[in-house]
XYZ file of C-alpha atoms in Angstrom:
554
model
C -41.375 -18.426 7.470
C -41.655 -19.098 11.014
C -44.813 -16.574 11.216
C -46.329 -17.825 8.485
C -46.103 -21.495 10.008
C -47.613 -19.417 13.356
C -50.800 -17.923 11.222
C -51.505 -21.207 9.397
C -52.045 -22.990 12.902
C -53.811 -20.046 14.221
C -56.180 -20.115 11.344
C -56.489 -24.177 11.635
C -57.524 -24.175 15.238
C -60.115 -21.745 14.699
C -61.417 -23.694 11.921
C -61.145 -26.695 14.534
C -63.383 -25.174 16.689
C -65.749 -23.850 13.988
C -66.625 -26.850 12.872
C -66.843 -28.533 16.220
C -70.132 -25.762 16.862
C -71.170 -26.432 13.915
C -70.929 -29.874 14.404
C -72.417 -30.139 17.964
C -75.264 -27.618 17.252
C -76.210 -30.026 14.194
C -76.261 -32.629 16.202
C -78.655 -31.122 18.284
C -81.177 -32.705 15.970
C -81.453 -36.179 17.538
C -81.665 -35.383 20.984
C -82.410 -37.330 24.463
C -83.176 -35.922 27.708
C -79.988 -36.199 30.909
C -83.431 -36.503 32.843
C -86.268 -38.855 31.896
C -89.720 -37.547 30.922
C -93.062 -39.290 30.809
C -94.051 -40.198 26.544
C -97.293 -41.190 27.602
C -99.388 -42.800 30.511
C -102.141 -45.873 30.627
C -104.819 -44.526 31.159
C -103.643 -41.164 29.743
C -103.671 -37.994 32.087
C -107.125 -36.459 32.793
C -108.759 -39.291 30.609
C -111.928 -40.569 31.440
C -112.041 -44.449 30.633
C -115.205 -46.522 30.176
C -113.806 -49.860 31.309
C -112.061 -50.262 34.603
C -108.145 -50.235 34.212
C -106.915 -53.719 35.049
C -103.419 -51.838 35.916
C -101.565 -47.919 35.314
C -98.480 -47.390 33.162
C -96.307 -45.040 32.874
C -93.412 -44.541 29.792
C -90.984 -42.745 30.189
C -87.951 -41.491 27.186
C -85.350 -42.968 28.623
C -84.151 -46.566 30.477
C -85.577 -46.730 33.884
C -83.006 -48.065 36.624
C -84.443 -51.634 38.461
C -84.447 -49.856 42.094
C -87.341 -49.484 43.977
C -89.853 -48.017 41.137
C -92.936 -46.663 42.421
C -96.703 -45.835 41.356
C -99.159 -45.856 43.820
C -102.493 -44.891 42.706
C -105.429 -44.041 44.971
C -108.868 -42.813 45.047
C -110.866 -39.945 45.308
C -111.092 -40.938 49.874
C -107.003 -41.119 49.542
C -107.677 -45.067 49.685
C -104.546 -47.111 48.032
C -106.003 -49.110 44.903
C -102.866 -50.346 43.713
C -102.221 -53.722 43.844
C -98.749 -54.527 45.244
C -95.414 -53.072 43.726
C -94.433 -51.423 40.569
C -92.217 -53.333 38.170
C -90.488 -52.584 35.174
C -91.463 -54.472 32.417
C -88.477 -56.788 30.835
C -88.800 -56.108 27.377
C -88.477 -52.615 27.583
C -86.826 -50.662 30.826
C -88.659 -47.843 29.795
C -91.946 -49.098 30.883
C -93.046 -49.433 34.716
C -96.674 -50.368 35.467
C -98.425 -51.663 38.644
C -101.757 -53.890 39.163
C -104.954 -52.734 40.062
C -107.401 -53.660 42.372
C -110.416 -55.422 41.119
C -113.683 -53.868 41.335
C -112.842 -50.555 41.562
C -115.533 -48.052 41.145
C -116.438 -45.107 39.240
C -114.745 -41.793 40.299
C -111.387 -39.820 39.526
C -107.889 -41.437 40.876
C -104.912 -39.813 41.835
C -101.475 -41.340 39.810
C -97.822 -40.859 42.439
C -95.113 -42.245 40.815
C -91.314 -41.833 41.482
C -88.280 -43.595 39.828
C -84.765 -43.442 39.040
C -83.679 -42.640 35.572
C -80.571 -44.271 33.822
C -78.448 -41.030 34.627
C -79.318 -42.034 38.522
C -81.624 -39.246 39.010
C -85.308 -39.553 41.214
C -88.045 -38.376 39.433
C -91.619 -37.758 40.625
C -94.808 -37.152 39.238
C -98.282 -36.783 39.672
C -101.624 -37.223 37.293
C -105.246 -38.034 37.631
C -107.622 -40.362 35.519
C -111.195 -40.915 35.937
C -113.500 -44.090 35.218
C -117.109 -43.118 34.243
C -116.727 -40.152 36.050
C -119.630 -37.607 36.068
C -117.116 -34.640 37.150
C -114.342 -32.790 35.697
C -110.492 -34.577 36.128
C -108.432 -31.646 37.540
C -105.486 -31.095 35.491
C -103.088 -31.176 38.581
C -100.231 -32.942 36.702
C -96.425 -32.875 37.768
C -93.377 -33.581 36.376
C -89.982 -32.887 38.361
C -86.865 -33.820 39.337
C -84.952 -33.779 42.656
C -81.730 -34.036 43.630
C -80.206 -33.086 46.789
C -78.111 -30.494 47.296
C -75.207 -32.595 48.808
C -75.177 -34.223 45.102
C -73.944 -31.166 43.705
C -71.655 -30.299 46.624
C -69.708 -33.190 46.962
C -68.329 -32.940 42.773
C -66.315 -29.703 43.494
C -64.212 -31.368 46.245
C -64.572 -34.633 43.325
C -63.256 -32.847 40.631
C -60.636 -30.684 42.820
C -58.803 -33.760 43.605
C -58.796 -34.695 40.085
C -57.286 -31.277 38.948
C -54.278 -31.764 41.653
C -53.525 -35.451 40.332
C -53.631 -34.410 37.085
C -51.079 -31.344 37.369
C -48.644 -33.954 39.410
C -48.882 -36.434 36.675
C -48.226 -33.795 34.196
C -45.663 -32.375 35.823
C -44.371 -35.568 36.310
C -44.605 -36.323 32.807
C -43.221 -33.955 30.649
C -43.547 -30.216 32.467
C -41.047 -30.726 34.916
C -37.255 -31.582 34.096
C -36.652 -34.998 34.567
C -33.275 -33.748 36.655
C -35.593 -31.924 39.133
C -38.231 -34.320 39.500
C -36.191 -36.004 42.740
C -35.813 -32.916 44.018
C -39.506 -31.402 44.183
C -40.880 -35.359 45.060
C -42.245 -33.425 48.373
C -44.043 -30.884 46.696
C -45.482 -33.139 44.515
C -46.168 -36.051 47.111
C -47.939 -33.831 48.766
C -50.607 -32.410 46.199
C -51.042 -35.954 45.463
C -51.910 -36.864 49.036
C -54.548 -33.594 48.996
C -55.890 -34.732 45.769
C -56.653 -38.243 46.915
C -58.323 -37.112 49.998
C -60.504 -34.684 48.247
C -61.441 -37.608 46.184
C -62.004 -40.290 49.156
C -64.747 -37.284 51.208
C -66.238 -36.827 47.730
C -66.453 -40.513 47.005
C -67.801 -41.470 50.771
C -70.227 -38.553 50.631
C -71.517 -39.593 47.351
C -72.228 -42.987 47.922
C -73.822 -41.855 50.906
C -75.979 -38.997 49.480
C -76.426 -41.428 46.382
C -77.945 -44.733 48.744
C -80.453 -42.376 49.968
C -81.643 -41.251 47.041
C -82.047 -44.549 45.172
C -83.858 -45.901 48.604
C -85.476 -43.387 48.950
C -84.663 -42.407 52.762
C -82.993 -39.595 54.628
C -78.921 -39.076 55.136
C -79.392 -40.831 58.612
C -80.973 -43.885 57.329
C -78.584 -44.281 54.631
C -76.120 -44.889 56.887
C -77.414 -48.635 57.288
C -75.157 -50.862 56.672
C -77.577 -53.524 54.613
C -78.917 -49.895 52.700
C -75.441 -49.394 51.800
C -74.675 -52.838 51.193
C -77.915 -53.434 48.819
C -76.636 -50.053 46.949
C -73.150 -51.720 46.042
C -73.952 -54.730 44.856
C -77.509 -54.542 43.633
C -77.005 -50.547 41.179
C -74.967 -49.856 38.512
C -73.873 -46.753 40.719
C -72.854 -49.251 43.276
C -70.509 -50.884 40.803
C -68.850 -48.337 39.247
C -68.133 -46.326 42.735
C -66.499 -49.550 43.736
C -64.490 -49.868 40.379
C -63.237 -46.180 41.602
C -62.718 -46.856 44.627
C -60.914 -49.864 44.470
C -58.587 -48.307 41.715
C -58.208 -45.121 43.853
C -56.193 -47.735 46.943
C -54.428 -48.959 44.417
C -53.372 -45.477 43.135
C -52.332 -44.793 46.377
C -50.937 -47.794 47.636
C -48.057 -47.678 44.588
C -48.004 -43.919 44.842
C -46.591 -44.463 47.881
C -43.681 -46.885 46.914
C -43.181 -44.301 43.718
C -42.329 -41.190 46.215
C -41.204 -43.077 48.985
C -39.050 -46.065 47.972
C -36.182 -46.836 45.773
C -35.655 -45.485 42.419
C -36.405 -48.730 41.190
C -38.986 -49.654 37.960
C -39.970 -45.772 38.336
C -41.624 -45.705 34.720
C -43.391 -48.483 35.150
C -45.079 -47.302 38.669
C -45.856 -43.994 37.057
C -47.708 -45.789 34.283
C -49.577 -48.294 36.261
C -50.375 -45.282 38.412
C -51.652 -43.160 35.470
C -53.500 -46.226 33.868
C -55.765 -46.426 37.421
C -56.047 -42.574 36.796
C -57.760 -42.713 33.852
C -60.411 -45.876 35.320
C -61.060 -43.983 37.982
C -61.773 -40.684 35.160
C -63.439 -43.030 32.846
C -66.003 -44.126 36.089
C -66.434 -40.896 37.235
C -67.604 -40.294 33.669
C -69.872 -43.292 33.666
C -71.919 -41.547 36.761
C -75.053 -39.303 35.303
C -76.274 -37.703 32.293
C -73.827 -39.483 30.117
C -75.873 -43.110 30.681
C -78.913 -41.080 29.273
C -77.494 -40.448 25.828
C -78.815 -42.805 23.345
C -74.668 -43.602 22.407
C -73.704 -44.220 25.846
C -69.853 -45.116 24.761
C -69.854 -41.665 23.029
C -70.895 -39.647 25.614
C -69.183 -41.143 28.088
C -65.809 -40.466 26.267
C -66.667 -37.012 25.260
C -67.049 -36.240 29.193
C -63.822 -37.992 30.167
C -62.071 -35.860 28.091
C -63.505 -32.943 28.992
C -62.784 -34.144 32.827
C -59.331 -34.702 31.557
C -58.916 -31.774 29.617
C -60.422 -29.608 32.700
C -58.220 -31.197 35.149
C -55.052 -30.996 32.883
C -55.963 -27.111 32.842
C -56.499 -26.444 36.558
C -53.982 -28.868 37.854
C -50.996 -27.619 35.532
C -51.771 -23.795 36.976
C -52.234 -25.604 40.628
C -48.606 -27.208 39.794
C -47.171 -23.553 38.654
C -48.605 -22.157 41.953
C -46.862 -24.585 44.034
C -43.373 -24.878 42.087
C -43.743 -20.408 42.218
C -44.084 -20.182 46.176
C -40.832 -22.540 46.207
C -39.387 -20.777 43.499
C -39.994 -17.105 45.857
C -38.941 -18.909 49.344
C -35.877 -18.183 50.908
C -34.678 -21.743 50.391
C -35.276 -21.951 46.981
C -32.187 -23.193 44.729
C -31.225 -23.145 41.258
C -32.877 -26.698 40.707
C -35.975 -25.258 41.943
C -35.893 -22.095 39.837
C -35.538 -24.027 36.764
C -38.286 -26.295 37.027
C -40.615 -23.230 37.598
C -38.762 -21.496 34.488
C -39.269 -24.472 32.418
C -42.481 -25.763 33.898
C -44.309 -22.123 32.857
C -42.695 -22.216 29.577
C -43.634 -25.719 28.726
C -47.468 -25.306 30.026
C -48.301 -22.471 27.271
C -49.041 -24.680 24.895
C -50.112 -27.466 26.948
C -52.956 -25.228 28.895
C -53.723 -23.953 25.129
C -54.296 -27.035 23.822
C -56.444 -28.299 26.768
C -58.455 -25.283 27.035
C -59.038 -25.671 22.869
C -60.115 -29.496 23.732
C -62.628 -28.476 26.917
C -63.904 -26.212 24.764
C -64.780 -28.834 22.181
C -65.911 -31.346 24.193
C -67.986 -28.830 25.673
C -69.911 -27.680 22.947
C -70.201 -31.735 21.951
C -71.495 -32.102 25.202
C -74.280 -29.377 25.573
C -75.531 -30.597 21.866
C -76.432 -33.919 23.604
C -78.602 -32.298 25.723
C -80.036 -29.297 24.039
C -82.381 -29.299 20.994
C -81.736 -25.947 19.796
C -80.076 -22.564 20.337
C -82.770 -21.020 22.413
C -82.930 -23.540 24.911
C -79.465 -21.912 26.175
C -81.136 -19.068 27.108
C -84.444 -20.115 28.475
C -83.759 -23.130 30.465
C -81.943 -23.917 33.963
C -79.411 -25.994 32.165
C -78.985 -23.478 29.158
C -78.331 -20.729 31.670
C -76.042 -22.603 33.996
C -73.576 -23.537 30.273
C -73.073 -19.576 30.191
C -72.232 -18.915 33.844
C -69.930 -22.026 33.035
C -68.575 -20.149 29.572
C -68.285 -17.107 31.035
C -65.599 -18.325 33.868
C -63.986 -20.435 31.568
C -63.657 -17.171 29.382
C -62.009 -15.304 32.562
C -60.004 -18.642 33.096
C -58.759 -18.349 29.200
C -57.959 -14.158 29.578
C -55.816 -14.842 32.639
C -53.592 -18.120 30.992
C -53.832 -15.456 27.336
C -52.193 -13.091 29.910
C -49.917 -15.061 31.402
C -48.501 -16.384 28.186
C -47.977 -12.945 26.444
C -46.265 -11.914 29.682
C -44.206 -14.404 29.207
C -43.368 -13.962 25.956
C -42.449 -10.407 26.522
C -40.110 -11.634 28.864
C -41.878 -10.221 32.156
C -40.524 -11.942 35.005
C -42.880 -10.351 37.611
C -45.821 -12.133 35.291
C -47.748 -14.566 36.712
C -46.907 -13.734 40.084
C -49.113 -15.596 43.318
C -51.900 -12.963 42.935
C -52.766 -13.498 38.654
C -52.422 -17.551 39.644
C -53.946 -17.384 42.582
C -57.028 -15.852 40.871
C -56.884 -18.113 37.536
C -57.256 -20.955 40.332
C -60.169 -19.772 41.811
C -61.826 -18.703 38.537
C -60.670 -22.580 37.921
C -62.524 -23.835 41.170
C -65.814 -21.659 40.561
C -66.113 -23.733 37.157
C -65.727 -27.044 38.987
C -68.055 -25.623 41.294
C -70.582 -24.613 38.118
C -70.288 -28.397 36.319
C -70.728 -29.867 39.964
C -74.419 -28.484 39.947
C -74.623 -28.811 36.185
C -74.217 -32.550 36.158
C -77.214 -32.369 38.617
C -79.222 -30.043 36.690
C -81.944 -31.533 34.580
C -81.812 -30.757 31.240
C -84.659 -29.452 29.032
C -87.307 -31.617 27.993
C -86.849 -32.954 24.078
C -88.760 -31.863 21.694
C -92.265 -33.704 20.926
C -91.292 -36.946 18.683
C -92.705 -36.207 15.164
C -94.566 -39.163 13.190
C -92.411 -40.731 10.470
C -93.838 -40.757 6.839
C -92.417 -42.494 4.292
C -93.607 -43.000 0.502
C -92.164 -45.389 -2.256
C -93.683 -46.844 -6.040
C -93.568 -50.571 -6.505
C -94.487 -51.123 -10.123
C -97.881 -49.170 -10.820
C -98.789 -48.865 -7.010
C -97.838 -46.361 -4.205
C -97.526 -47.351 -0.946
C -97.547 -44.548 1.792
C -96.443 -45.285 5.562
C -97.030 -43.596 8.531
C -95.750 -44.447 11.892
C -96.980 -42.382 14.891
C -95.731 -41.279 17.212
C -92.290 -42.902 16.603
C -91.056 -43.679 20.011
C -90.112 -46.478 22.230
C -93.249 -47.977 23.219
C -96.665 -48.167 21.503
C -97.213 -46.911 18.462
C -100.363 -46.403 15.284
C -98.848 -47.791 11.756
C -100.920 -46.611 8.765
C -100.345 -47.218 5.089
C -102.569 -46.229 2.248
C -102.607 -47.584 -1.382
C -102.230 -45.683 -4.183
C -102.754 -42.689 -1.998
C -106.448 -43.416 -2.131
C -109.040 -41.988 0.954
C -110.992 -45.290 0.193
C -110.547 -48.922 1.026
C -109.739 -49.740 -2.522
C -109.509 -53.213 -3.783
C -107.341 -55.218 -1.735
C -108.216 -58.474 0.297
C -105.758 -58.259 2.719
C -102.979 -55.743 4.037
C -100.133 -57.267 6.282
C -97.322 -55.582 7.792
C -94.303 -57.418 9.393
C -92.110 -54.719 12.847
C -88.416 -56.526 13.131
C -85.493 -54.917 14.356
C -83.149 -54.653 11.829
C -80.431 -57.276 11.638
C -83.041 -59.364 14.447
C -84.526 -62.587 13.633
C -87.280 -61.731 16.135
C -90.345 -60.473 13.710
C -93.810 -59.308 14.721
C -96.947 -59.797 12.201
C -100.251 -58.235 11.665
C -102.831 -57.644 9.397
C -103.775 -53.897 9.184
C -107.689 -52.742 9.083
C -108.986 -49.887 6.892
C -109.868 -47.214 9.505
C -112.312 -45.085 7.945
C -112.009 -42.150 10.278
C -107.710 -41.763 9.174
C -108.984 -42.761 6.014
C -105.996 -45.615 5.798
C -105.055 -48.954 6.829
C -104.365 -48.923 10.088
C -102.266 -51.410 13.335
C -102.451 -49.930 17.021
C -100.767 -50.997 19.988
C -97.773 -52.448 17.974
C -94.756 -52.511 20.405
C -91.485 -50.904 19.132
C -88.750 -52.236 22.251
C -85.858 -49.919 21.576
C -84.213 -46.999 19.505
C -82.388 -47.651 16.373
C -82.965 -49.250 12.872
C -86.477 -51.192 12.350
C -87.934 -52.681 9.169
C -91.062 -52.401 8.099
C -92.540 -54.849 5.442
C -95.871 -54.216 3.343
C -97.224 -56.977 1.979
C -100.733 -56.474 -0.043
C -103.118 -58.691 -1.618
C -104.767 -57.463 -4.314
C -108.299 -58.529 -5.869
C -106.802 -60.886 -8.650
C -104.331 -62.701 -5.993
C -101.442 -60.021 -7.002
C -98.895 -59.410 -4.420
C -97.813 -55.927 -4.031
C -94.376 -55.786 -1.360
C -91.729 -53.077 0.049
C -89.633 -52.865 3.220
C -89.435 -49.583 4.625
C -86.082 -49.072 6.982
C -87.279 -46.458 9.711
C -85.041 -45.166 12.845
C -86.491 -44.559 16.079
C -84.358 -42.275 18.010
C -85.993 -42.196 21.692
């Protein structure tokens, strides 16, 4: 009976994870970039325009962060013909645009821009434009992100101190007997103390690395104090680094009187302590591609868990290391020996069940990012995810190991060399996600028009809306699917957001050339749910009218 019980939850978890791939690759069809990419660009690259541009935008996919944005645009002598600072526009942080000069002349101009994208990212690009010019534009465009290398670095020292916490608290919690706790409160005390200074370099050399990059200066410079200053009050970065840190002294400060003081309220100090634990998780999670993701909630859980379920993994084996070298010293004692005993029996199923949850998350994860399968294999990002799978696979063989040792009651297995390398297989992962959180993920896939078609009474109405993003966009209907202007006085169409009181109206034109009705430039402000409302005027003063409900997703 017992087997049977065994197979059933076999066979359940791999369902589990079945549909969890099947779940995240489906979601891979509404997708948004960890890095922003330019939509379009005013005037577009390598246009030639016949009236002089009274200013250059640039849209981008994604929110734009409100620090420092810049487009300078000059002429074909290098000469700056920009007209002050870049700004991002208010009713849509997607948009940044700068002025013009007036009275600029004919030629082909040179487009710099660099900004920081809502995952706290710089971006950079160039393109060119002409205005009446005679000559050929180049097609020199560029597109990149760049992150410094210490913004990879500094997350493996990050996410190491994380691990340790977590295996204390764990052990704390429920792997270690609670009549050995007292005893091994040195031990413990001090892989908290290595975790939480592994965290404090990370933090300091993050905000560090971080201020320069939104500033746009070197390391040295972002060592001024009004730099640094500006960065914590003035960026979302800034405020969530000081939400960490500020629950991080507080970690310590009653982590202290918990190892160090009476015996006194000891519950309560462990959960006030594992309460800042998870704010200081949750902002850590809050810090990069996650604020991308058009569901920012969402993916911002999804990567705390996997954070949690990561460190829960490598800090339990870190805790197992440190209770089996007192376990093999010479002073070891019986309390000692069975907290290791029971500690390794109790973390099977714990380190199954966490690897079973990173594994999950993980998949949900990558599906924000990538748009399909292929991407895995042909991108930086894509290729990074398998270095990552493949050491989590190692990771997995060594705990599988472990466990079956275990349960064929060999006491030699795991001995300091099998945990030992399980560890560092553990550290080359946080290593791997420390430069994969930095790593900019594939562009998404070119937005595709939205068409739509409904009958109302004896009429068709067909709509169009192209190309379906953030921004500007062409809305075309045609009546009675008819390639002439037909009999209608008048065509109107009313944008709102759905469940918005805010409404835009125009009256569409027949564009003979698309062979519909037809409304540029109208302005769609942000992704979800918009309505769209026909409303046509026939010949004998009959009103023909449908909403269409449409979803932009980026």
């Amino acid at each position: 009976m017992l087997q049977a019980h065994k197979k059933i939850g076999v066979v359940g978890v791999f369902l589990i994870v079945v549909m969890t791939i099947i779940l995240g690759f489906t979601s891979m069809q509404t997708k948004v970039s960890a890095h922003a990419y330019v939509q379009q660009t005013t005037p577009g690259i390598q246009e030639n325009v016949k009236q002089a541009p009274k200013q250059v935008v640039v849209q981008f996919d994604e929110a734009i962060q409100n620090q420092s944005p810049l487009i300078i645009v000059t002429n074909q002598k290098g000469e700056q013909i920009s007209d002050g600072n870049a700004s991002i526009e208010k009713e849509n942080s997607h948009v940044v645009s700068v002025p013009l000069k007036k009275g600029i002349k004919e030629g082909i101009y040179t487009v710099n821009w660099r900004v920081i994208s809502a995952d706290g990212h710089a971006i950079s690009g160039t393109f060119m434009f002409g205005f009446n010019s005679s000559g050929e534009i180049p097609s020199a465009s560029s597109d990149e992100s760049k992150t410094p290398v210490l913004q990879s670095l500094v997350k493996w020292p990050l996410y190491t101190g994380f691990s340790l916490i977590s295996g204390v608290l764990l052990g704390l919690f429920y792997l270690i007997p609670r009549t050995s706790r007292r005893h091994l409160f040195h031990n413990l005390k001090l892989l908290t103390m290595i975790g939480i200074l592994l965290i404090v370099i990370a933090s300091i050399t993050q905000f560090i690395a971080q201020t320069a990059l939104l500033n746009n200066v070197s390391v040295v410079k972002a060592l001024d104090f009004r730099l640094a200053w500006k960065t914590l009050i003035s960026t979302e970065f800034g405020i969530i680094w000081l939400i960490r840190t500020v629950s991080l002294f507080m970690f310590a400060v009653i982590g202290h009187f918990y190892f160090n003081r009476s015996s006194d309220k000891w519950h309560l100090k462990l959960g006030v302590m594992t309460l800042l634990f998870i704010i200081m998780g949750l902002a850590t999670s809050f810090m990069g591609h996650t604020q991308a993701y058009t569901t920012i909630i969402l993916s911002t859980l999804t990567d705390w868990i996997h954070l949690t379920a990561a460190g829960i993994w490598l800090g339990g084996v870190m805790l197992l290391l440190s209770l089996y070298l007192a376990h093999r010293s010479k002073k070891s004692d019986e309390v000692v020996n069975v907290a290791y005993s029971t500690s390794l029996e109790r973390f099977a199923a714990v380190g199954f069940i966490a690897v079973l949850v990173l594994i999950m998350s993980g998949v949900l994860l990558s599906a924000f990012y990538l748009s399909s399968l292929m991407q895995i294999f042909k991108s930086t990002y894509g290729q990074t995810l398998l270095i990552k799978g493949l050491l989590i696979f190692i990771m997995g063989v060594l705990g599988i190991f472990h466990f079956v040792s275990r349960t064929m009651k060999n006491k030699k297995v795991p001995n300091r060399g099998t945990l030992w390398a399980e560890i560092i297989a553990g550290l080359l992962i946080l290593g791997v996600v420390g430069f994969l959180t930095n790593t900019a993920t594939p562009p998404p896939p070119d937005p595709k028009p939205i068409s739509s078609s409904v009958v109302v009474g004896d009429h068709t109405i067909d709509l169009e809306v192209l190309p379906a993003v953030i921004g500007q966009n062409t809305f075309r209907v045609r009546m009675d699917r008819e390639k002439k202007e037909g009999n209608w006085q008048q065509i109107k169409m009313i944008v709102e957001k759905d469940r918005s009181e805010v409404s835009t109206t125009t009256t569409m034109s027949w564009n003979k050339d698309a062979q519909s009705y037809e409304a540029q430039g109208l302005f769609i402000s942000q992704v979800g749910r918009w309505k769209i409302t026909i409303k046509a005027l026939s010949e004998d003063f009959k009103t023909v009218e449908e909403t269409f409900i449409i979803r932009i997703e980026r």
